[in-house]
């Protein structure tokens, strides 16, 4: 083999090596076993527990990260379930890794681009969920077992697709209305305290669009504690006999 041909082969192998190195991080989440087809709106009514959930959704437009909420949850040792969008995680990879590493928090799937899921084909639904699972797995080595449909919109087909992917479809019982800038911190506190009962799942937002959520959260936590509630993640709320 002459020198030029040998150099060409070495260069080609080097190029292949670089290509492989770039492609290596693209990992797919392991397949989860299918679960029962069901919709979760609350936990066990027989136990005085409440699950706070926070959505971090992002469309094609960037969304923020209200780290104040996480600081409050950590300072008060309050467990929570964080429903993260795929695009949001890609925009906030360091925050995603930090949240995944904290045993206080459970992470769930909130779709990739926050579309109206019931307008999609079953294949489109699956793609939205699976891409979000893949992003979470690439960033954290973990994947969620809960799926929250954007806008709370669901139908039997969506719940079935989620179940085949190993995801329980989750909505909520207590609506705070915190994405509305006209909803004050006092309004949020009032909504939570008036509507919460044993097993309630509360929805709030941590993507910078819960305008007064951080202001309200300490009062919500303290008031529910005074009423004898214990804070749990959604998965903990669903555990029998916990």
Backbone as numpy.savetxt, mean C-alpha at the origin, in Angstrom:
# Nx Ny Nz CAx CAy CAz Cx Cy Cz
43.25 -17.62 -34.31 42.39 -16.43 -34.31 43.28 -15.19 -34.31
43.07 -14.28 -35.28 43.92 -13.09 -35.32 43.53 -12.12 -34.21
44.39 -11.12 -34.01 44.22 -10.20 -32.89 42.92 -9.41 -33.00
42.58 -8.96 -34.23 41.37 -8.14 -34.39 40.13 -8.95 -34.05
40.07 -10.21 -34.53 38.89 -11.02 -34.26 38.79 -11.32 -32.76
39.95 -11.59 -32.12 39.92 -11.87 -30.69 39.44 -10.65 -29.91
39.89 -9.46 -30.32 39.47 -8.22 -29.63 37.97 -8.01 -29.80
37.45 -8.31 -31.02 36.01 -8.14 -31.27 35.20 -9.07 -30.39
35.67 -10.32 -30.22 34.95 -11.28 -29.39 34.96 -10.84 -27.94
36.11 -10.38 -27.45 36.21 -9.93 -26.06 35.29 -8.74 -25.83
35.28 -7.79 -26.78 34.42 -6.62 -26.65 32.95 -7.02 -26.64
32.61 -7.99 -27.51 31.22 -8.45 -27.55 30.80 -9.10 -26.26
31.69 -9.92 -25.68 31.38 -10.55 -24.40 31.23 -9.52 -23.30
32.08 -8.49 -23.34 31.99 -7.43 -22.34 30.67 -6.70 -22.45
30.24 -6.46 -23.70 28.97 -5.77 -23.91 27.81 -6.62 -23.38
27.88 -7.93 -23.63 26.84 -8.82 -23.11 26.82 -8.80 -21.59
28.02 -8.75 -21.01 28.11 -8.70 -19.55 27.49 -7.45 -19.00
27.72 -6.31 -19.66 27.12 -5.05 -19.21 25.61 -5.11 -19.34
25.14 -5.69 -20.45 23.69 -5.79 -20.65 23.06 -6.64 -19.57
23.72 -7.76 -19.23 23.19 -8.64 -18.19 23.18 -7.93 -16.85
24.24 -7.12 -16.60 24.31 -6.42 -15.33 23.18 -5.41 -15.19
22.84 -4.76 -16.29 21.75 -3.79 -16.26 20.41 -4.50 -16.08
20.25 -5.65 -16.74 18.97 -6.34 -16.72 18.72 -7.08 -15.41
19.78 -7.40 -14.67 19.64 -8.25 -13.49 18.65 -7.73 -12.45
18.61 -6.40 -12.17 17.70 -5.93 -11.12 16.21 -6.09 -11.45
15.88 -6.35 -12.72 14.47 -6.48 -13.10 13.97 -7.84 -12.61
13.32 -7.84 -11.43 12.87 -9.08 -10.82 11.35 -9.06 -10.70
10.78 -10.24 -10.83 9.35 -10.38 -10.65 9.08 -11.00 -9.28
8.04 -10.54 -8.64 7.68 -11.08 -7.33 7.27 -12.54 -7.46
7.67 -13.39 -6.51 7.23 -14.79 -6.55 5.71 -14.87 -6.51
5.18 -15.85 -7.15 3.73 -16.02 -7.21 3.19 -16.42 -5.83
2.17 -15.72 -5.38 1.53 -16.06 -4.12 0.42 -17.08 -4.37
0.12 -17.93 -3.39 -0.99 -18.87 -3.57 -2.32 -18.11 -3.61
-3.27 -18.58 -4.40 -4.58 -17.92 -4.45 -5.25 -17.89 -3.08
-6.12 -16.90 -2.90 -6.86 -16.77 -1.64 -8.35 -16.78 -1.94
-9.15 -16.84 -0.89 -10.60 -16.83 -1.05 -11.06 -15.52 -1.67
-12.07 -15.60 -2.50 -12.64 -14.41 -3.13 -13.54 -13.71 -2.11
-13.07 -12.56 -1.63 -13.87 -11.83 -0.64 -13.45 -10.37 -0.61
-14.34 -9.56 -0.06 -14.09 -8.13 0.12 -13.98 -7.85 1.61
-12.90 -7.18 2.01 -12.69 -6.85 3.42 -13.05 -5.38 3.64
-13.97 -5.14 4.56 -14.33 -3.76 4.91 -14.08 -3.48 6.39
-13.96 -4.52 7.20 -13.72 -4.34 8.63 -13.16 -5.63 9.20
-12.64 -5.54 10.42 -12.13 -6.70 11.12 -13.17 -7.28 12.06
-12.68 -8.05 13.03 -13.54 -8.75 13.99 -14.31 -7.74 14.85
-15.64 -7.85 14.85 -16.48 -6.95 15.66 -16.40 -7.28 17.15
-15.90 -8.45 17.48 -15.88 -8.87 18.88 -14.68 -8.36 19.66
-13.78 -7.66 19.00 -12.60 -7.16 19.69 -12.48 -5.65 19.48
-12.12 -4.94 20.53 -12.05 -3.47 20.45 -10.71 -3.08 19.83
-10.64 -3.29 18.53 -9.45 -2.97 17.75 -9.83 -2.07 16.59
-8.86 -1.30 16.13 -9.08 -0.44 14.97 -7.81 -0.46 14.12
-7.99 -0.47 12.81 -6.85 -0.48 11.88 -6.82 0.84 11.12
-5.76 1.60 11.32 -5.54 2.82 10.55 -4.84 2.44 9.25
-5.34 2.94 8.13 -4.71 2.69 6.84 -4.43 4.02 6.16
-3.32 4.06 5.43 -2.89 5.28 4.75 -2.56 4.95 3.30
-3.19 5.64 2.37 -2.95 5.42 0.95 -1.84 6.34 0.45
-0.95 5.78 -0.37 0.09 6.56 -1.05 -0.05 6.27 -2.53
-0.94 7.03 -3.17 -1.23 6.78 -4.58 -0.61 7.86 -5.46
-0.34 7.48 -6.68 0.24 8.41 -7.64 -0.21 8.01 -9.04
-0.66 8.99 -9.80 -0.99 8.77 -11.21 0.26 9.07 -12.02
0.09 9.55 -13.24 1.27 9.93 -14.03 1.89 11.23 -13.52
1.16 11.95 -12.68 1.70 13.16 -12.07 2.33 12.80 -10.73
3.49 13.40 -10.40 4.17 13.07 -9.15 3.29 13.35 -7.93
3.44 12.52 -6.91 2.75 12.72 -5.63 3.80 12.76 -4.53
3.48 13.43 -3.45 4.44 13.62 -2.38 4.44 12.49 -1.36
5.10 12.77 -0.24 5.20 11.83 0.88 5.16 12.65 2.16
4.11 12.49 2.94 3.97 13.23 4.19 4.63 12.42 5.31
5.92 12.64 5.49 6.68 11.88 6.48 6.26 12.23 7.91
5.55 13.35 8.09 5.09 13.69 9.43 4.19 12.60 10.00
3.37 12.00 9.15 2.47 10.94 9.61 3.25 9.75 10.15
4.30 9.38 9.44 5.11 8.24 9.87 5.83 8.56 11.17
6.31 9.78 11.31 6.96 10.17 12.57 5.98 10.08 13.74
4.74 10.50 13.52 3.73 10.42 14.58 3.44 8.97 14.93
3.26 8.13 13.93 2.99 6.71 14.18 4.13 6.05 14.94
5.35 6.37 14.55 6.51 5.79 15.23 6.63 6.31 16.65
6.43 7.60 16.84 6.56 8.19 18.17 5.53 7.64 19.15
4.35 7.30 18.63 3.28 6.77 19.49 3.18 5.25 19.44
4.11 4.62 18.72 4.15 3.15 18.59 2.81 2.61 18.10
2.28 3.27 17.07 0.97 2.92 16.52 1.13 2.12 15.23
0.71 0.86 15.20 0.77 0.09 13.95 -0.17 0.68 12.91
0.15 0.48 11.65 -0.70 0.96 10.56 -0.45 0.13 9.32
-1.42 0.16 8.42 -1.30 -0.51 7.13 -1.18 0.56 6.06
-0.12 0.47 5.27 0.21 1.49 4.28 -0.02 0.90 2.89
-0.97 1.46 2.17 -1.33 0.96 0.84 -0.60 1.79 -0.20
0.42 1.19 -0.82 1.34 1.93 -1.68 1.11 1.64 -3.16
1.10 2.69 -3.96 1.01 2.56 -5.40 2.37 2.26 -6.01
2.37 1.54 -7.13 3.64 1.18 -7.77 4.44 2.38 -8.21
3.79 3.31 -8.89 4.50 4.51 -9.34 4.98 5.33 -8.14
4.18 5.38 -7.08 4.60 6.11 -5.88 5.87 5.50 -5.30
5.95 4.18 -5.23 7.14 3.54 -4.69 8.36 3.82 -5.55
8.19 3.84 -6.86 9.31 4.16 -7.74 9.79 5.59 -7.54
8.87 6.50 -7.22 9.22 7.89 -6.98 9.87 8.07 -5.61
9.52 7.21 -4.66 10.00 7.33 -3.27 10.65 6.01 -2.82
11.72 5.57 -3.48 12.29 4.26 -3.14 12.88 4.19 -1.73
13.55 5.26 -1.29 14.15 5.23 0.05 13.07 5.15 1.13
12.01 5.92 0.95 10.91 5.86 1.91 10.27 4.48 1.92
10.10 3.90 0.75 9.49 2.56 0.66 10.32 1.54 1.42
11.62 1.58 1.25 12.50 0.63 1.95 12.43 0.84 3.46
12.43 2.09 3.88 12.36 2.39 5.31 11.05 1.89 5.92
9.96 2.10 5.22 8.66 1.65 5.72 8.58 0.13 5.79
9.13 -0.53 4.77 9.10 -2.00 4.73 9.93 -2.61 5.85
10.97 -1.91 6.27 11.86 -2.43 7.31 11.32 -2.23 8.72
10.26 -1.46 8.86 9.72 -1.13 10.18 8.61 -2.11 10.56
8.77 -2.88 11.64 7.75 -3.88 12.00 6.41 -3.28 12.42
6.36 -1.97 12.63 5.08 -1.33 12.94 4.11 -1.38 11.76
4.67 -1.45 10.55 3.86 -1.23 9.36 3.67 -2.49 8.52
2.48 -2.60 7.97 2.17 -3.59 6.95 2.00 -2.85 5.63
2.62 -3.35 4.57 2.50 -2.71 3.26 1.52 -3.48 2.39
0.72 -2.73 1.63 -0.23 -3.34 0.72 -0.14 -2.72 -0.66
-0.91 -3.27 -1.58 -0.89 -2.93 -3.01 -2.05 -1.99 -3.31
-1.73 -0.82 -3.90 -2.77 0.16 -4.23 -2.79 0.47 -5.72
-2.43 -0.52 -6.54 -2.35 -0.43 -8.00 -1.11 0.35 -8.43
-0.83 0.34 -9.71 0.38 0.99 -10.20 0.14 2.47 -10.53
-0.89 2.76 -11.33 -1.14 4.14 -11.76 -2.48 4.70 -11.28
-3.11 4.02 -10.33 -4.36 4.51 -9.73 -5.45 4.76 -10.77
-5.72 3.78 -11.63 -6.79 3.96 -12.62 -8.15 3.57 -12.04
-9.18 3.78 -12.82 -10.49 3.24 -12.50 -10.47 1.77 -12.91
-10.23 0.89 -11.96 -9.93 -0.51 -12.26 -11.10 -1.23 -12.92
-12.32 -0.89 -12.57 -13.46 -1.62 -13.13 -13.68 -1.30 -14.61
-12.98 -0.32 -15.13 -13.06 -0.01 -16.56 -12.05 -0.81 -17.37
-11.17 -1.55 -16.68 -10.13 -2.32 -17.35 -10.61 -3.73 -17.65
-9.95 -4.36 -18.61 -10.17 -5.79 -18.84 -9.53 -6.57 -17.69
-9.89 -7.84 -17.51 -9.22 -8.63 -16.48 -7.70 -8.65 -16.64
-7.23 -8.66 -17.88 -5.78 -8.62 -18.11 -5.20 -7.30 -17.63
-5.91 -6.21 -17.89 -5.46 -4.90 -17.43 -5.45 -4.80 -15.92
-6.47 -5.36 -15.28 -6.52 -5.39 -13.82 -5.30 -6.13 -13.26
-5.06 -7.29 -13.84 -3.95 -8.11 -13.37 -2.62 -7.37 -13.54
-2.44 -6.69 -14.67 -1.19 -5.98 -14.92 -0.96 -4.89 -13.89
-2.01 -4.14 -13.54 -1.89 -3.08 -12.53 -1.45 -3.66 -11.18
-2.05 -4.76 -10.79 -1.71 -5.37 -9.50 -0.33 -6.00 -9.53
-0.03 -6.75 -10.59 1.22 -7.49 -10.64 2.42 -6.55 -10.73
2.31 -5.48 -11.50 3.42 -4.54 -11.61 3.72 -3.91 -10.25
2.69 -3.63 -9.49 2.89 -3.07 -8.15 3.57 -4.08 -7.24
3.15 -5.35 -7.31 3.82 -6.40 -6.55 5.30 -6.47 -6.92
5.58 -6.40 -8.22 6.96 -6.50 -8.70 7.80 -5.33 -8.20
7.25 -4.12 -8.25 8.00 -2.94 -7.78 8.32 -3.08 -6.29
7.33 -3.47 -5.51 7.56 -3.62 -4.07 8.61 -4.69 -3.80
8.55 -5.78 -4.54 9.52 -6.86 -4.34 10.93 -6.43 -4.73
11.04 -5.71 -5.84 12.37 -5.25 -6.26 12.98 -4.31 -5.22
12.16 -3.45 -4.63 12.67 -2.45 -3.70 12.90 -3.01 -2.30
12.08 -3.96 -1.87 12.09 -4.37 -0.47 12.31 -5.85 -0.23
12.17 -6.67 -1.28 12.23 -8.11 -1.08 10.95 -8.68 -0.48
9.92 -7.83 -0.36 8.64 -8.26 0.21 7.53 -7.94 -0.78
6.37 -8.50 -0.53 5.19 -8.13 -1.30 3.96 -8.18 -0.41
2.97 -7.38 -0.77 1.77 -7.30 0.05 0.82 -8.44 -0.22
-0.13 -8.61 0.71 -1.19 -9.61 0.53 -2.56 -8.93 0.51
-2.57 -7.60 0.54 -3.81 -6.82 0.49 -3.80 -5.95 -0.75
-4.96 -5.79 -1.37 -5.11 -4.89 -2.52 -6.26 -3.93 -2.26
-5.95 -2.64 -2.33 -7.00 -1.63 -2.20 -7.27 -1.01 -3.57
-8.48 -1.17 -4.11 -8.77 -0.60 -5.42 -8.86 0.92 -5.36
-8.28 1.60 -6.34 -8.38 3.06 -6.38 -9.83 3.52 -6.36
-10.06 4.62 -5.65 -11.39 5.23 -5.53 -12.41 4.31 -4.84
-11.94 3.19 -4.31 -12.86 2.24 -3.69 -13.78 1.55 -4.67
-13.42 1.57 -5.96 -14.27 0.99 -7.00 -13.89 -0.48 -7.22
-14.88 -1.35 -7.16 -14.62 -2.78 -7.35 -15.85 -3.44 -7.94
-15.64 -4.62 -8.49 -16.73 -5.47 -8.96 -16.28 -6.92 -8.78
-17.16 -7.90 -9.01 -16.77 -9.29 -8.80 -15.53 -9.71 -9.60
-15.40 -9.20 -10.83 -14.25 -9.57 -11.64 -12.95 -9.10 -11.00
-12.94 -7.88 -10.48 -11.73 -7.33 -9.85 -11.34 -8.14 -8.62
-12.32 -8.44 -7.78 -12.03 -9.20 -6.56 -11.50 -10.58 -6.92
-12.03 -11.17 -7.98 -11.59 -12.50 -8.41 -10.16 -12.46 -8.94
-9.83 -11.45 -9.75 -8.46 -11.32 -10.27 -7.48 -11.16 -9.11
-7.83 -10.31 -8.16 -6.96 -10.11 -7.00 -6.75 -11.41 -6.24
-7.81 -12.16 -6.03 -7.71 -13.42 -5.27 -6.80 -14.42 -5.97
-6.86 -14.47 -7.29 -5.98 -15.39 -8.03 -4.51 -14.99 -7.90
-4.26 -13.71 -7.65 -2.88 -13.23 -7.43 -2.46 -13.34 -5.97
-3.34 -13.88 -5.13 -3.01 -14.02 -3.71 -3.28 -12.77 -2.91
-4.14 -11.89 -3.42 -4.42 -10.60 -2.77 -5.86 -10.54 -2.28
-6.03 -10.14 -1.03 -7.35 -9.88 -0.47 -7.74 -8.45 -0.82
-8.93 -8.26 -1.36 -9.40 -6.92 -1.70 -9.89 -6.20 -0.45
-9.36 -5.00 -0.24 -9.60 -4.24 0.98 -10.18 -2.87 0.64
-11.27 -2.51 1.30 -11.75 -1.12 1.20 -11.64 -0.50 2.60
-12.75 -0.01 3.15 -12.68 0.66 4.45 -14.09 0.78 5.00
-14.16 1.21 6.25 -15.44 1.48 6.89 -15.57 2.95 7.29
-14.46 3.55 7.73 -14.49 4.93 8.21 -13.78 5.83 7.21
-14.53 6.73 6.60 -13.99 7.67 5.62 -13.71 9.00 6.32
-12.48 9.49 6.22 -12.13 10.76 6.85 -12.33 11.95 5.92
-12.31 11.70 4.60 -12.43 12.81 3.65 -11.20 13.68 3.56
-10.05 13.16 4.04 -8.87 14.03 4.14 -8.27 14.51 2.82
-8.58 13.92 1.64 -8.05 14.53 0.41 -8.70 15.86 0.06
-9.79 16.19 0.71 -10.48 17.46 0.45 -9.84 18.55 1.30
-9.23 19.57 0.68 -8.56 20.62 1.46 -9.50 21.39 2.37
-10.80 21.31 2.11 -11.77 22.01 2.94 -12.15 21.22 4.19
-11.72 19.97 4.27 -11.96 19.16 5.46 -10.86 19.46 6.47
-11.23 20.04 7.59 -10.26 20.48 8.59 -9.80 19.31 9.46
-8.78 19.57 10.28 -8.33 18.56 11.24 -9.46 18.19 12.19
-10.23 19.18 12.63 -11.36 18.89 13.52 -12.40 18.01 12.84
-12.62 18.24 11.54 -13.56 17.41 10.79 -13.09 15.96 10.73
-11.78 15.78 10.52 -11.22 14.43 10.45 -11.39 13.71 11.78
-11.04 14.40 12.86 -11.17 13.81 14.19 -12.63 13.44 14.46
-13.54 14.34 14.14 -14.96 14.09 14.38 -15.44 12.86 13.59
-15.03 12.77 12.32 -15.46 11.65 11.49 -14.98 10.32 12.06
-13.73 10.28 12.50 -13.19 9.03 13.04 -13.89 8.65 14.34
-14.04 9.61 15.24 -14.62 9.29 16.54 -16.11 8.95 16.45
-16.82 9.56 15.52 -18.25 9.27 15.38 -18.52 7.92 14.72
-17.61 7.49 13.83 -17.90 6.31 13.01 -17.16 5.05 13.44
-16.12 5.19 14.23 -15.32 4.01 14.60 -16.07 3.13 15.59
-16.03 1.83 15.32 -16.55 0.83 16.24 -15.60 -0.36 16.19
-15.75 -1.36 17.06 -14.81 -2.47 17.06 -14.63 -3.09 15.67
-13.37 -3.23 15.27 -13.05 -3.81 13.97 -12.96 -2.82 12.83
-13.19 -1.54 13.09 -13.21 -0.56 12.00 -11.87 -0.44 11.28
-11.95 -0.20 9.98 -10.79 0.13 9.15 -10.97 1.57 8.69
-9.99 2.41 9.00 -10.05 3.84 8.72 -9.14 4.16 7.54
-9.60 4.98 6.61 -8.77 5.38 5.47 -8.34 6.83 5.60
-7.02 7.04 5.41 -6.42 8.38 5.32 -5.38 8.35 4.21
-4.72 9.47 3.99 -3.76 9.56 2.88 -2.41 10.09 3.35
-1.33 9.52 2.78 0.03 9.92 3.16 0.84 10.40 1.95
0.16 10.72 0.87 0.85 11.12 -0.36 0.88 12.64 -0.55
0.76 13.36 0.55 0.78 14.81 0.48 -0.56 15.41 0.14
-1.58 14.57 -0.04 -2.91 15.08 -0.37 -3.91 14.84 0.74
-3.41 14.44 1.90 -4.21 14.46 3.11 -3.88 15.77 3.79
-4.61 16.80 3.43 -4.17 18.18 3.72 -4.02 18.47 5.20
-4.89 17.93 6.03 -4.83 18.22 7.47 -4.70 16.94 8.30
-4.26 15.87 7.66 -4.20 14.57 8.33 -3.16 14.56 9.45
-1.98 15.11 9.20 -0.93 15.11 10.22 -1.34 15.93 11.44
-2.10 16.98 11.20 -2.60 17.80 12.31 -3.61 17.03 13.15
-4.42 16.21 12.49 -5.48 15.47 13.19 -5.00 14.19 13.86
-3.97 13.56 13.30 -3.61 12.20 13.71 -3.29 12.05 15.20
-2.50 12.94 15.82 -2.23 12.75 17.26 -3.50 12.73 18.10
-4.46 13.59 17.76 -5.72 13.63 18.50 -6.52 12.35 18.28
-6.55 11.87 17.04 -7.25 10.62 16.73 -6.68 9.47 17.56
-5.37 9.34 17.58 -4.73 8.24 18.31 -5.02 8.34 19.80
-4.84 9.53 20.36 -5.05 9.70 21.80 -6.51 9.45 22.19
-7.44 9.95 21.38 -8.86 9.80 21.71 -9.31 8.35 21.63
-8.83 7.62 20.62 -9.22 6.21 20.50 -8.60 5.38 21.62
-7.37 5.72 22.01 -6.77 5.05 23.17 -7.63 5.26 24.41
-8.09 6.48 24.63 -8.91 6.77 25.81 -10.22 5.98 25.79
-10.70 5.67 24.60 -11.93 4.89 24.48 -11.69 3.39 24.57
-10.44 3.02 24.78 -10.12 1.61 24.99 -9.78 0.82 23.75
-9.53 1.51 22.63 -9.19 0.82 21.39 -7.71 0.45 21.35
-7.45 -0.67 20.71 -6.09 -1.12 20.44 -5.85 -1.01 18.95
-4.70 -0.46 18.56 -4.38 -0.29 17.14 -3.67 -1.54 16.62
-4.10 -1.98 15.44 -3.53 -3.16 14.80 -3.42 -2.91 13.30
-2.65 -3.74 12.61 -2.66 -3.71 11.15 -3.91 -4.44 10.66
-4.20 -4.31 9.39 -5.37 -4.99 8.84 -5.23 -6.50 8.98
-4.07 -7.04 8.63 -3.89 -8.49 8.75 -4.07 -8.97 10.18
-3.59 -8.18 11.14 -3.78 -8.54 12.54 -5.26 -8.48 12.92
-5.98 -7.51 12.38 -7.41 -7.38 12.67 -8.21 -8.58 12.17
-7.67 -9.27 11.16 -8.37 -10.40 10.57 -7.98 -11.73 11.19
-6.95 -11.74 12.05 -6.51 -12.98 12.68 -7.56 -13.46 13.68
-7.99 -14.70 13.60 -8.99 -15.20 14.55 -8.44 -15.27 15.97
-9.22 -14.75 16.90 -8.87 -14.87 18.31 -7.73 -14.00 18.76
-7.32 -13.02 17.94 -6.19 -12.18 18.35 -6.63 -11.21 19.44
